[in-house]
mmCIF file of C-alpha atoms in Angstrom:
data_model
loop_
_atom_site.group_PDB
_atom_site.id
_atom_site.type_symbol
_atom_site.label_atom_id
_atom_site.label_comp_id
_atom_site.label_asym_id
_atom_site.label_seq_id
_atom_site.Cartn_x
_atom_site.Cartn_y
_atom_site.Cartn_z
ATOM 1 C CA MET A 1 95.731 154.672 99.768
ATOM 2 C CA LYS A 2 97.945 156.821 101.965
ATOM 3 C CA LYS A 3 100.462 159.161 100.366
ATOM 4 C CA GLY A 4 103.863 160.137 101.710
ATOM 5 C CA LYS A 5 105.713 163.417 101.986
ATOM 6 C CA PHE A 6 106.578 163.547 98.285
ATOM 7 C CA GLY A 7 103.072 162.744 97.050
ATOM 8 C CA ILE A 8 103.985 159.130 96.260
ATOM 9 C CA VAL A 9 101.639 156.395 97.388
ATOM 10 C CA LEU A 10 103.343 154.604 100.285
ATOM 11 C CA CYS A 11 102.492 151.132 98.998
ATOM 12 C CA PHE A 12 104.731 151.867 95.968
ATOM 13 C CA TYR A 13 107.889 151.312 97.988
ATOM 14 C CA PRO A 14 107.127 147.782 99.253
ATOM 15 C CA ILE A 15 105.638 146.773 95.880
ATOM 16 C CA ALA A 16 108.788 147.927 94.066
ATOM 17 C CA ALA A 17 110.993 146.278 96.715
ATOM 18 C CA PHE A 18 109.272 142.895 96.360
ATOM 19 C CA ALA A 19 109.514 143.245 92.575
ATOM 20 C CA ALA A 20 113.259 143.729 93.042
ATOM 21 C CA VAL A 21 113.348 140.475 95.015
ATOM 22 C CA ILE A 22 111.689 138.665 92.126
ATOM 23 C CA LEU A 23 114.190 140.212 89.668
ATOM 24 C CA ASP A 24 117.095 139.370 92.006
ATOM 25 C CA SER A 25 118.186 143.000 92.388
ATOM 26 C CA PRO A 26 119.309 143.497 95.988
ATOM 27 C CA LEU A 27 120.835 146.941 95.299
ATOM 28 C CA ILE A 28 117.540 148.387 94.030
ATOM 29 C CA CYS A 29 115.773 146.828 97.011
ATOM 30 C CA LEU A 30 118.251 148.501 99.393
ATOM 31 C CA ILE A 31 117.666 151.906 97.770
ATOM 32 C CA LEU A 32 113.908 151.532 98.232
ATOM 33 C CA VAL A 33 114.386 150.590 101.888
ATOM 34 C CA MET A 34 116.512 153.695 102.507
ATOM 35 C CA ALA A 35 113.913 155.882 100.803
ATOM 36 C CA ALA A 36 111.028 154.477 102.854
ATOM 37 C CA ILE A 37 112.865 154.722 106.184
ATOM 38 C CA PHE A 38 114.845 157.970 105.923
ATOM 39 C CA LEU A 39 112.943 160.040 103.332
ATOM 40 C CA GLU A 40 109.310 159.094 103.909
ATOM 41 C CA GLN A 41 109.897 158.161 107.578
ATOM 42 C CA ASP A 42 106.839 155.929 107.546
ATOM 43 C CA GLU A 43 106.909 152.926 109.847
ATOM 44 C CA TRP A 44 104.551 150.754 107.805
ATOM 45 C CA ALA A 45 106.415 151.290 104.525
ATOM 46 C CA GLY A 46 109.723 150.800 106.315
ATOM 47 C CA ARG A 47 108.668 147.450 107.781
ATOM 48 C CA GLN A 48 107.410 146.106 104.451
ATOM 49 C CA THR A 49 110.508 147.183 102.525
ATOM 50 C CA LEU A 50 112.724 145.707 105.256
ATOM 51 C CA GLN A 51 111.080 142.328 104.733
ATOM 52 C CA ALA A 52 111.735 142.572 101.003
ATOM 53 C CA TRP A 53 115.373 143.570 101.552
ATOM 54 C CA MET A 54 116.026 140.668 103.944
ATOM 55 C CA ALA A 55 114.527 138.222 101.432
ATOM 56 C CA SER A 56 116.687 139.720 98.701
ATOM 57 C CA ALA A 57 119.778 139.411 100.921
ATOM 58 C CA VAL A 58 119.096 135.704 101.549
ATOM 59 C CA VAL A 59 118.670 135.040 97.820
ATOM 60 C CA PHE A 60 121.908 136.952 97.100
ATOM 61 C CA PHE A 61 123.773 134.940 99.764
ATOM 62 C CA PHE A 62 122.738 131.603 98.251
ATOM 63 C CA ASP A 63 123.616 132.867 94.780
ATOM 64 C CA GLN A 64 127.114 133.774 95.928
ATOM 65 C CA ALA A 65 127.425 130.417 97.721
ATOM 66 C CA VAL A 66 126.754 128.598 94.449
ATOM 67 C CA SER A 67 129.426 130.691 92.723
ATOM 68 C CA LEU A 68 131.978 129.919 95.450
ATOM 69 C CA VAL A 69 131.258 126.195 95.304
ATOM 70 C CA ASN A 70 131.724 126.169 91.527
ATOM 71 C CA MET A 71 135.132 127.815 91.945
ATOM 72 C CA VAL A 72 136.397 124.958 94.124
ATOM 73 C CA HIS A 73 137.748 121.966 92.188
ATOM 74 C CA ILE A 74 137.918 118.854 94.308
ATOM 75 C CA PRO A 75 137.642 115.482 92.563
ATOM 76 C CA TYR A 76 134.362 113.634 93.235
ATOM 77 C CA ILE A 77 133.291 116.286 95.775
ATOM 78 C CA SER A 78 133.033 119.585 93.921
ATOM 79 C CA ALA A 79 130.372 118.244 91.547
ATOM 80 C CA PHE A 80 128.296 116.869 94.430
ATOM 81 C CA LEU A 81 128.552 120.136 96.397
ATOM 82 C CA SER A 82 127.691 122.123 93.289
ATOM 83 C CA VAL A 83 124.505 120.123 92.772
ATOM 84 C CA ILE A 84 123.461 120.541 96.406
ATOM 85 C CA ALA A 85 124.151 124.294 96.386
ATOM 86 C CA THR A 86 122.256 124.766 93.125
ATOM 87 C CA ILE A 87 119.221 122.875 94.429
ATOM 88 C CA ALA A 88 119.244 124.913 97.662
ATOM 89 C CA PHE A 89 119.476 128.183 95.690
ATOM 90 C CA VAL A 90 116.586 127.213 93.405
ATOM 91 C CA LEU A 91 114.345 126.280 96.350
ATOM 92 C CA VAL A 92 115.143 129.484 98.232
ATOM 93 C CA TYR A 93 114.622 131.598 95.128
ATOM 94 C CA LEU A 94 111.269 129.972 94.352
ATOM 95 C CA ALA A 95 110.110 130.494 97.945
ATOM 96 C CA ALA A 96 111.185 134.151 97.768
ATOM 97 C CA ILE A 97 109.240 134.628 94.521
ATOM 98 C CA VAL A 98 106.073 133.040 95.942
ATOM 99 C CA PHE A 99 106.132 135.053 99.189
ATOM 100 C CA SER A 100 107.014 138.234 97.289
ATOM 101 C CA VAL A 101 103.965 137.843 95.052
ATOM 102 C CA LEU A 102 101.793 137.288 98.140
ATOM 103 C CA GLY A 103 103.389 140.330 99.766
ATOM 104 C CA ILE A 104 102.616 142.510 96.739
ATOM 105 C CA ILE A 105 98.969 141.411 96.841
ATOM 106 C CA ARG A 106 98.711 142.227 100.555
ATOM 107 C CA VAL A 107 100.473 145.595 100.548
ATOM 108 C CA ARG A 108 98.294 146.802 97.669
ATOM 109 C CA LYS A 109 95.464 146.856 100.222
ATOM 110 C CA ASP A 110 97.666 148.609 102.829
ATOM 111 C CA GLY A 111 98.059 145.359 104.746
ATOM 112 C CA GLU A 112 101.028 143.542 106.184
ATOM 113 C CA ALA A 113 103.226 141.592 103.771
ATOM 114 C CA GLY A 114 103.497 138.756 106.292
ATOM 115 C CA PHE A 115 106.791 137.367 104.977
ATOM 116 C CA PRO A 116 107.623 134.335 107.174
ATOM 117 C CA LEU A 117 110.321 135.031 109.786
ATOM 118 C CA PHE A 118 111.196 138.418 108.266
ATOM 119 C CA SER A 119 107.925 139.988 109.383
ATOM 120 C CA GLU A 120 108.754 139.444 113.043
ATOM 121 C CA LEU A 121 112.341 140.656 112.515
ATOM 122 C CA ALA A 122 111.052 143.876 110.959
ATOM 123 C CA TYR A 123 108.924 144.517 114.054
ATOM 124 C CA ARG A 124 111.931 143.886 116.305
ATOM 125 C CA ILE A 125 114.054 146.367 114.339
ATOM 126 C CA TYR A 126 111.463 149.015 115.210
ATOM 127 C CA GLY A 127 111.501 147.828 118.838
ATOM 128 C CA LYS A 128 108.040 146.299 118.761
ATOM 129 C CA CYS A 129 106.499 142.857 119.003
ATOM 130 C CA LYS A 130 104.371 141.415 116.254
ATOM 131 C CA PRO A 131 100.707 141.553 117.343
ATOM 132 C CA LYS A 132 98.952 138.264 117.663
ATOM 133 C CA PRO A 133 95.757 137.679 115.682
ATOM 134 C CA VAL A 134 92.606 138.225 117.721
ATOM 135 C CA ALA A 135 89.934 135.528 117.613
ATOM 136 C CA PRO A 136 86.662 136.768 116.120
ATOM 137 C CA PRO A 137 83.741 137.094 118.560
ATOM 138 C CA VAL A 138 81.109 134.408 118.603
ATOM 139 C CA GLN A 139 78.061 135.598 116.680
ATOM 140 C CA GLN A 140 74.699 134.932 118.296
ATOM 141 C CA TYR A 141 71.879 134.389 115.855
ATOM 142 C CA PRO A 142 68.469 135.952 116.758
ATOM 143 C CA MET A 143 65.557 133.766 117.657
ATOM 144 C CA PRO A 144 62.778 133.259 115.081
ATOM 145 C CA TYR A 145 60.014 135.852 115.027
ATOM 146 C CA GLY A 146 57.300 135.214 117.605
ATOM 147 C CA VAL A 147 59.391 132.873 119.760
ATOM 148 C CA PRO A 148 60.226 134.497 123.120
ATOM 149 C CA GLN A 149 63.829 134.168 124.150
ATOM 150 C CA GLN A 150 64.065 132.652 127.588
ATOM 151 C CA PRO A 151 67.135 133.048 129.746
ATOM 152 C CA MET A 152 69.163 129.970 130.413
ATOM 153 C CA GLN A 153 68.550 128.589 133.900
ATOM 154 C CA PRO A 154 70.661 126.011 135.670
ATOM 155 C CA PRO A 155 69.030 122.623 136.113
ATOM 156 C CA GLN A 156 67.237 122.281 139.429
ATOM 157 C CA GLN A 157 67.260 119.153 141.526
ATOM 158 C CA PRO A 158 63.854 117.752 142.468
ATOM 159 C CA TYR A 159 62.893 118.232 146.109
ATOM 160 C CA PRO A 160 60.263 116.182 148.015
ATOM 161 C CA PRO A 161 56.980 118.019 148.756
ATOM 162 C CA GLN A 162 57.119 119.768 152.125
ATOM 163 C CA ASN A 163 53.398 119.488 153.068
ATOM 164 C CA ALA A 164 53.043 115.800 152.343
ATOM 165 C CA TYR A 165 52.486 113.519 155.349
ATOM 166 C CA PRO A 166 54.379 110.288 155.629
ATOM 167 C CA ALA A 167 52.418 107.230 154.603
ATOM 168 C CA ALA A 168 50.968 105.179 157.475
ATOM 169 C CA PRO A 169 52.567 101.791 157.960
ATOM 170 C CA PRO A 170 50.415 98.846 156.827
ATOM 171 C CA GLN A 171 48.326 97.189 159.557
ATOM 172 C CA TYR A 172 47.959 93.432 159.665
ATOM 173 C CA ALA A 173 45.100 91.492 161.414
ATOM 174 C CA PRO A 174 46.199 89.189 164.252
ATOM 175 C CA ALA A 175 46.349 85.576 163.284
ATOM 176 C CA ALA A 176 43.587 83.322 164.725
ATOM 177 C CA ALA A 177 44.613 80.947 167.489
ATOM 178 C CA PRO A 178 44.717 77.312 166.389
ATOM 179 C CA GLN A 179 41.850 75.141 167.695
ATOM 180 C CA GLN A 180 42.856 72.367 170.075
ATOM 181 C CA PRO A 181 41.259 68.907 169.586
ATOM 182 C CA ARG A 182 38.647 67.889 172.159
ATOM 183 C CA PRO A 183 39.613 65.041 174.613
ATOM 184 C CA PHE A 184 38.297 61.554 173.807
ATOM 185 C CA ASN A 185 35.513 60.369 176.235
ATOM 186 C CA PRO A 186 34.698 56.573 176.043
ATOM 187 C CA GLN A 187 31.417 56.984 177.941
ATOM 188 C CA GLN A 188 29.935 59.191 175.266
ATOM 189 C CA GLN A 189 30.772 56.606 172.631
ATOM 190 C CA SER A 190 28.973 53.742 174.624
ATOM 191 C CA GLN A 191 25.673 55.664 174.815
ATOM 192 C CA GLY A 192 23.141 55.022 172.162
ATOM 193 C CA PRO A 193 21.676 57.574 169.945
ATOM 194 C CA GLY A 194 18.471 57.877 172.034
ATOM 195 C CA GLN A 195 19.958 57.850 175.505
ATOM 196 C CA ASP A 196 20.607 61.054 177.281
ATOM 197 C CA GLY A 197 22.007 59.670 180.476
ATOM 198 C CA PRO A 198 23.604 56.569 181.977
ATOM 199 C CA ALA A 199 21.660 53.241 181.988
ATOM 200 C CA LEU A 200 19.923 52.210 185.237
#
């Protein structure tokens, strides 16, 4: 843990400031903010205590709003407004307690309190922008032992073989010519089976 100019651990100031928010003590919170900014002159401690002081100021504002509403006496309206103001104060106070406890846990490890909305305002007071969280790098797991790791290659399109000759077209045999019928001869039909020529 880092120590300041007076030998006090710097995380003491934001822890005490958030404790003052829980105890609803805005004056003590303001004193701690002034000590962190002007005496220690540490930016980190100043930003954390500023967040605590702004939360304490919001809680104090709602507390005073409830007191002002209770002072007003309007028939049928003052009671309704008092209930609404009390509910709003309780919700704001509970939220401040929850985020203050989370802030104490974070600043104990020298981290950012991360109070919603007030964290960014504290950066702007110092003239800076809140850094955005960086995505963790993708972890590549090693290959199993004995398996060679091959580089990734893009898929290749199949190409036709260059030395292949084109297939010869199929050859068909010519069709045989149809046989014509022989002409009818009546003289051959009148001859007998043993006669070779015409009768004398």
